[in-house]
Coordinates of C-alpha atoms and ligand atoms in Angstrom, one line a residue:
M1 CA 23.6 -22.6 7.5
E2 CA 22.2 -19.0 7.5
Q3 CA 20.1 -19.9 4.5
T4 CA 18.2 -22.7 6.3
T5 CA 17.3 -20.6 9.4
R6 CA 16.5 -17.4 7.7
R7 CA 12.8 -16.3 8.0
K8 CA 11.4 -14.9 4.8
I9 CA 11.0 -11.2 4.6
S10 CA 7.9 -9.2 3.6
Y11 CA 8.2 -5.6 2.6
S12 CA 5.6 -2.9 1.7
G13 CA 4.8 0.8 1.9
I14 CA 1.9 3.2 1.8
Q15 CA 1.9 6.8 0.8
P16 CA 0.8 9.5 3.3
S17 CA -0.8 11.4 0.4
G18 CA -4.2 11.6 2.1
V19 CA -6.4 9.7 4.4
I20 CA -6.0 5.9 4.3
H21 CA -9.0 4.3 2.8
L22 CA -10.8 0.9 2.9
A23 CA -9.2 -0.2 -0.4
N24 CA -5.7 0.4 1.0
Y25 CA -6.8 -1.8 3.9
I26 CA -8.3 -4.6 1.8
G27 CA -5.7 -4.5 -0.9
A28 CA -2.6 -4.1 1.2
L29 CA -2.8 -3.5 5.0
R30 CA -4.7 -6.6 6.0
N31 CA -2.1 -8.7 4.2
W32 CA 0.7 -6.8 5.9
V33 CA -0.9 -7.8 9.2
A34 CA -1.5 -11.4 8.3
L35 CA 2.1 -11.9 7.0
Q36 CA 3.5 -10.9 10.4
E37 CA 2.8 -14.5 11.6
E38 CA 5.2 -16.1 9.2
Y39 CA 7.6 -13.4 7.9
D40 CA 10.0 -10.9 9.2
C41 CA 8.2 -7.7 8.1
F42 CA 9.3 -4.3 7.1
Y43 CA 6.5 -1.7 6.6
C44 CA 7.0 1.9 5.7
I45 CA 5.2 5.2 5.4
V46 CA 6.6 6.3 2.1
D47 CA 6.7 10.1 2.5
M48 CA 9.4 10.5 -0.2
H49 CA 7.1 8.9 -2.7
A50 CA 4.3 11.2 -1.6
I51 CA 6.2 14.4 -2.7
T52 CA 6.1 13.3 -6.3
V53 CA 2.8 15.1 -6.2
R54 CA 2.7 18.5 -4.6
Q55 CA 1.9 18.3 -0.9
D56 CA 1.2 21.0 1.7
P57 CA 4.1 20.5 4.2
R58 CA 1.9 20.6 7.3
D59 CA -0.6 18.2 5.8
L60 CA 2.2 15.8 4.8
R61 CA 3.6 15.7 8.3
E62 CA 0.2 15.2 9.8
N63 CA -0.8 12.5 7.2
T64 CA 2.5 10.7 7.9
I65 CA 1.8 10.5 11.6
A66 CA -1.8 9.6 11.0
A67 CA -0.9 6.8 8.5
Y68 CA 1.6 5.4 11.0
A69 CA -1.0 5.4 13.8
M70 CA -3.5 3.8 11.4
G71 CA -1.1 1.1 10.5
V72 CA -0.7 0.2 14.2
A73 CA -4.4 0.5 14.8
C74 CA -5.0 -2.0 11.9
G75 CA -2.7 -4.5 13.5
I76 CA 0.9 -3.8 12.5
D77 CA 3.0 -4.7 15.6
P78 CA 5.8 -2.1 15.8
V79 CA 7.9 -4.4 18.0
K80 CA 7.6 -7.6 16.0
S81 CA 7.8 -5.8 12.6
I82 CA 10.1 -2.9 11.6
F83 CA 7.6 -0.2 10.9
Y84 CA 9.2 3.2 10.0
I85 CA 9.1 6.4 8.0
Q86 CA 10.9 6.2 4.7
S87 CA 12.8 9.5 5.0
H88 CA 14.2 8.3 8.3
A89 CA 16.4 5.8 6.4
P90 CA 18.5 7.9 3.9
A91 CA 19.8 4.8 2.1
H92 CA 16.5 4.7 0.2
G93 CA 17.3 7.9 -1.7
E94 CA 20.9 6.9 -2.1
L95 CA 20.1 3.5 -3.6
A96 CA 17.4 5.0 -5.8
W97 CA 20.1 7.2 -7.4
V98 CA 22.4 4.2 -8.1
L99 CA 19.5 2.2 -9.5
N100 CA 18.4 5.1 -11.7
C101 CA 21.7 4.6 -13.5
Y102 CA 20.7 1.0 -14.2
T103 CA 17.1 1.6 -15.4
P104 CA 16.4 2.3 -19.0
F105 CA 14.3 5.4 -19.7
G106 CA 12.0 3.3 -22.0
E107 CA 11.0 0.9 -19.2
L108 CA 9.9 3.8 -17.0
G109 CA 8.0 5.4 -19.8
R110 CA 5.8 2.3 -20.0
M111 CA 4.5 2.6 -16.4
T112 CA 0.8 3.1 -16.4
Q113 CA 0.8 4.9 -13.0
F114 CA 3.2 7.5 -14.5
K115 CA 0.9 8.0 -17.5
E116 CA -2.2 8.3 -15.2
K117 CA -0.6 10.7 -12.7
S118 CA 0.9 12.8 -15.5
E119 CA -2.7 13.3 -16.7
T120 CA -4.1 14.1 -13.3
H121 CA -1.2 16.4 -12.3
A122 CA -0.5 17.9 -15.7
D123 CA 0.9 21.1 -14.1
N124 CA 3.6 19.1 -12.3
I125 CA 5.0 16.3 -14.3
N126 CA 8.3 16.1 -12.5
A127 CA 11.3 13.8 -12.8
G128 CA 10.4 12.2 -9.4
L129 CA 7.0 11.1 -10.7
F130 CA 8.9 9.4 -13.6
T131 CA 11.5 7.7 -11.4
Y132 CA 9.0 6.8 -8.6
P133 CA 9.2 3.0 -9.4
V134 CA 13.0 3.2 -9.0
L135 CA 12.7 4.5 -5.5
Q136 CA 10.2 1.8 -4.9
A137 CA 12.7 -0.8 -6.2
A138 CA 15.3 0.7 -3.8
D139 CA 12.8 0.4 -0.8
I140 CA 12.3 -3.3 -1.5
L141 CA 15.8 -4.3 -2.5
L142 CA 17.5 -2.7 0.5
Y143 CA 15.9 -5.3 2.9
D144 CA 16.5 -8.5 1.1
S145 CA 12.7 -8.8 0.6
D146 CA 11.1 -12.1 -0.5
V147 CA 7.5 -10.9 -0.9
V148 CA 5.8 -7.6 -1.4
P149 CA 2.1 -7.5 -0.4
V150 CA 0.4 -5.0 -2.7
G151 CA -2.8 -4.3 -4.6
E152 CA -3.1 -5.2 -8.3
D153 CA -2.2 -1.6 -9.3
Q154 CA 1.4 -2.1 -8.1
K155 CA 2.0 -5.3 -10.1
Q156 CA 3.8 -3.5 -12.9
H157 CA 6.1 -1.6 -10.5
L158 CA 7.0 -4.9 -8.8
E159 CA 7.9 -6.4 -12.2
L160 CA 10.2 -3.4 -12.8
S161 CA 11.8 -3.9 -9.4
R162 CA 12.5 -7.5 -10.4
N163 CA 14.0 -6.5 -13.7
I164 CA 16.3 -3.9 -12.0
A165 CA 17.5 -6.5 -9.5
V166 CA 18.1 -9.1 -12.2
R167 CA 20.0 -6.6 -14.3
F168 CA 22.1 -5.4 -11.4
N169 CA 22.9 -9.0 -10.3
G170 CA 23.8 -9.8 -13.9
I171 CA 26.6 -7.3 -13.7
Y172 CA 27.8 -7.5 -10.1
G173 CA 26.8 -11.0 -8.9
D174 CA 24.0 -11.9 -6.5
V175 CA 23.7 -8.6 -4.6
F176 CA 19.9 -8.4 -4.5
R177 CA 17.2 -11.0 -3.7
V178 CA 14.6 -10.9 -6.5
P179 CA 11.2 -10.2 -4.8
E180 CA 7.8 -11.8 -5.6
P181 CA 4.6 -9.8 -5.5
F182 CA 2.0 -11.0 -3.0
I183 CA -1.4 -10.1 -4.4
S184 CA -4.5 -11.6 -2.7
K185 CA -7.1 -13.4 -4.9
S186 CA -9.9 -11.3 -3.7
G187 CA -9.9 -7.5 -3.0
A188 CA -6.7 -6.7 -4.9
R189 CA -8.5 -4.0 -6.8
I190 CA -11.3 -2.2 -5.0
M191 CA -13.2 0.2 -7.2
S192 CA -14.5 3.7 -6.6
L193 CA -18.1 3.8 -5.1
A194 CA -18.9 6.7 -7.5
D195 CA -17.5 5.1 -10.6
P196 CA -16.9 1.3 -10.5
A197 CA -14.8 1.5 -13.6
K198 CA -12.1 3.5 -11.6
K199 CA -10.0 2.2 -8.7
M200 CA -10.8 3.6 -5.3
S201 CA -8.1 6.2 -4.7
K202 CA -7.3 8.6 -1.8
S203 CA -6.5 11.5 -4.1
D204 CA -10.0 11.3 -5.8
P205 CA -11.5 14.7 -5.4
N206 CA -15.0 13.2 -4.8
P207 CA -15.1 12.0 -1.1
R208 CA -18.2 9.8 -1.9
S209 CA -15.9 7.7 -4.1
Y210 CA -14.0 6.2 -1.2
I211 CA -14.5 5.1 2.4
S212 CA -11.9 6.7 4.6
M213 CA -10.8 4.4 7.5
L214 CA -11.9 7.3 9.7
D215 CA -15.4 8.0 8.2
P216 CA -18.0 8.1 10.9
R217 CA -20.8 5.4 10.9
D218 CA -23.4 7.7 9.3
T219 CA -21.1 8.7 6.5
V220 CA -20.1 5.1 5.8
I221 CA -23.8 4.1 5.5
K222 CA -24.6 7.1 3.4
K223 CA -21.8 6.5 1.0
F224 CA -22.8 2.8 0.5
K225 CA -26.4 3.8 0.0
S226 CA -25.4 6.1 -2.8
A227 CA -22.9 3.7 -4.4
V228 CA -23.2 3.5 -8.2
T229 CA -24.5 0.0 -9.2
D230 CA -26.7 -0.9 -12.2
S231 CA -30.4 -0.9 -13.2
E232 CA -31.0 -4.6 -12.2
S233 CA -32.1 -5.8 -8.8
E234 CA -30.4 -9.2 -8.4
V235 CA -27.4 -9.4 -6.0
C236 CA -25.1 -11.7 -7.8
F237 CA -21.4 -11.7 -8.8
R238 CA -21.3 -11.5 -12.6
E239 CA -19.4 -9.9 -15.4
G240 CA -20.8 -6.5 -16.2
K241 CA -22.1 -5.9 -12.7
D242 CA -19.0 -4.0 -11.6
G243 CA -20.6 -1.9 -8.9
I244 CA -22.4 -4.9 -7.2
N245 CA -19.3 -7.1 -7.7
N246 CA -17.2 -4.4 -5.9
L247 CA -19.7 -4.2 -3.0
M248 CA -19.8 -8.0 -2.7
I249 CA -16.0 -8.1 -2.5
I250 CA -16.0 -5.5 0.3
Y251 CA -18.8 -7.2 2.2
G252 CA -17.1 -10.6 1.7
V253 CA -14.0 -9.3 3.4
V254 CA -15.5 -7.4 6.3
A255 CA -18.3 -10.0 7.1
G256 CA -16.2 -13.1 6.2
K257 CA -18.7 -14.4 3.7
T258 CA -18.3 -16.1 0.3
N259 CA -20.1 -14.9 -2.9
N260 CA -22.5 -17.8 -2.7
E261 CA -23.4 -17.0 0.9
I262 CA -24.0 -13.4 0.0
E263 CA -26.1 -14.3 -3.0
R264 CA -28.3 -16.6 -0.9
E265 CA -28.6 -14.0 1.9
F266 CA -29.9 -11.3 -0.5
A267 CA -32.0 -13.5 -2.9
G268 CA -35.1 -11.6 -3.8
R269 CA -34.3 -8.6 -1.5
G270 CA -33.0 -6.0 -3.9
Y271 CA -30.1 -3.6 -3.8
G272 CA -31.4 -1.3 -1.0
D273 CA -31.2 -4.0 1.7
F274 CA -27.8 -5.2 0.4
K275 CA -26.3 -1.7 0.4
M276 CA -27.5 -1.1 3.9
A277 CA -26.0 -4.4 5.1
V278 CA -22.7 -3.6 3.5
G279 CA -22.7 -0.1 5.0
E280 CA -23.5 -1.4 8.5
S281 CA -20.9 -4.2 8.3
V282 CA -18.2 -1.8 7.2
A283 CA -19.1 0.6 9.9
D284 CA -19.0 -2.2 12.5
F285 CA -15.7 -3.4 11.2
L286 CA -14.1 0.1 11.3
S287 CA -15.4 1.0 14.8
P288 CA -12.7 -0.8 16.9
I289 CA -9.9 0.3 14.5
Q290 CA -11.0 3.9 14.8
E291 CA -11.1 3.6 18.6
K292 CA -7.6 2.2 18.7
Y293 CA -6.4 4.9 16.2
H294 CA -7.8 7.8 18.3
G295 CA -6.1 6.3 21.4
L296 CA -2.8 6.1 19.7
M297 CA -3.0 9.6 18.3
A298 CA -3.7 10.8 21.9
D299 CA -0.5 9.1 23.1
R300 CA 2.0 10.8 21.0
A301 CA 5.0 9.8 23.1
Y302 CA 4.3 6.1 22.5
I303 CA 3.7 6.4 18.7
E304 CA 6.8 8.6 18.3
G305 CA 8.9 6.0 20.2
C306 CA 7.6 3.3 17.8
W307 CA 8.6 5.2 14.6
K308 CA 12.0 6.3 16.1
S309 CA 12.9 2.7 17.0
G310 CA 11.6 1.4 13.7
G311 CA 13.7 4.1 11.9
E312 CA 16.9 3.0 13.8
R313 CA 16.4 -0.6 13.0
A314 CA 15.7 0.2 9.3
R315 CA 18.8 2.5 9.1
A316 CA 21.1 -0.2 10.4
I317 CA 20.0 -2.8 7.9
S318 CA 19.6 -0.5 4.9
N319 CA 23.1 1.1 5.5
R320 CA 24.7 -2.3 5.4
T321 CA 23.1 -3.1 2.0
M322 CA 24.0 0.3 0.7
A323 CA 27.7 -0.2 1.7
T324 CA 27.7 -3.5 -0.3
V325 CA 26.2 -1.8 -3.3
L326 CA 28.6 1.2 -3.3
E327 CA 31.5 -1.2 -3.0
K328 CA 30.2 -3.3 -5.9
V329 CA 29.8 -0.3 -8.3
G330 CA 33.3 0.9 -7.4
M331 CA 33.0 3.8 -4.9
V332 CA 35.9 4.4 -2.5
R333 CA 35.0 3.2 1.0
R334 CA 34.0 6.0 3.4
Ligands
LIG401 N1 -8.3 0.5 -5.1 C1 -7.4 -0.3 -4.5 N2 -7.7 -1.6 -4.4 C2 -6.8 -2.4 -3.8 N3 -5.6 -2.0 -3.3 C3 -5.3 -0.7 -3.4 N4 -4.2 0.0 -3.1 C4 -4.4 1.3 -3.4 N5 -5.5 1.5 -4.0 C5 -6.1 0.2 -4.1 C6 -3.0 -0.6 -2.4 O1 -2.7 0.2 -1.2 C7 -1.4 0.2 -1.0 C8 -0.9 1.5 -0.7 O2 -1.1 2.4 -1.8 P1 -0.4 3.8 -1.9 O3 -1.1 4.7 -1.0 O4 1.0 3.7 -1.6 O5 -0.5 4.1 -3.4 P2 -1.6 4.2 -4.4 O6 -1.8 2.9 -5.1 O7 -1.2 5.3 -5.2 O8 -2.9 4.5 -3.5 P3 -4.0 5.5 -3.8 O9 -5.0 5.4 -2.7 O10 -4.6 5.4 -5.2 O11 -3.3 6.9 -3.6 P4 -3.2 8.1 -4.5 O12 -4.6 8.5 -4.7 O13 -2.4 9.1 -3.7 O14 -2.5 7.7 -5.8 C9 -0.7 -0.4 -2.3 O15 -0.2 -1.7 -2.0 C10 -1.8 -0.4 -3.3 O16 -1.6 -1.4 -4.2

């Protein structure tokens, strides 16, 4: 009976490791928002993931609050969805420990994010960085999630979460639902504006490489004007034109246009006009989100009420799953 009436569950998280950027929005947040129509949604600011890389405590706290407000400004409904801060639901850490004991070392060693972050943070290759995907599996599995809307870069971690769930279920029966990734066909991998061979990333030391959701209009336009493209002049989506392809994907999302429409619009007009149009469209798109964000940041009592209530709801559900898991593995009931 419960099976037929149950609404499917969408789960995802974002790190407060810096300012949220346009690629986080295009690759993840806009899908989080859209899925609220059909799914019961759990969305989370994953502060415990963020400390796998050294964070200044004051910045981390501010970035966590800013990321939460940005989520609401982008359209996450904190009443309809359970939107919370990861460290407010301690079962995440608890389940991660249990799942660590069911995750082979070799599987974690194959994770490309670990390899990449070990290179960029060579002075701090800690055990948390290595077991990051296990904490991510715990996040997802605690809430009986069906789908996990993420960018392409998280596909490998999702596969690992599925393996962990299947392995655990194989030993203890059907404890966890095995989640599916939800990766949109377009915009799942937005590239750096300074180097279209690299993904746009909030920890990139070059601020010209990404568009922060809070960049002022002039900065947005300037960054697109200086975006690295190629030495041709034709605006068309084609293999080998990584910079232009990236700008076309971004423009397509913010202006709601197909590649064919974009190609027709800029036929014979060159890259200068195109970059200007992308910059202006992105600035127009960001403007109402920024206004909403600043309003939320000025109303601290409201935003704090939202994350506290989200935390309570997340704790109630995750503690129930955790109790089942502890029972299954043989812990004495508290
Ligand atoms: N370049 C991207 N294109 C599309 N989607 C992206 N995402 C991240 N970068 C891109 C998606 O955004 C969601 C939240 O990401 P995150 O902050 O939790 O982790 P991340 O992938 O580590 O993001 P960054 O910006 O690259 O952060 P840093 O620099 O701290 O490592 C995820 O769904 C992700 O797929």
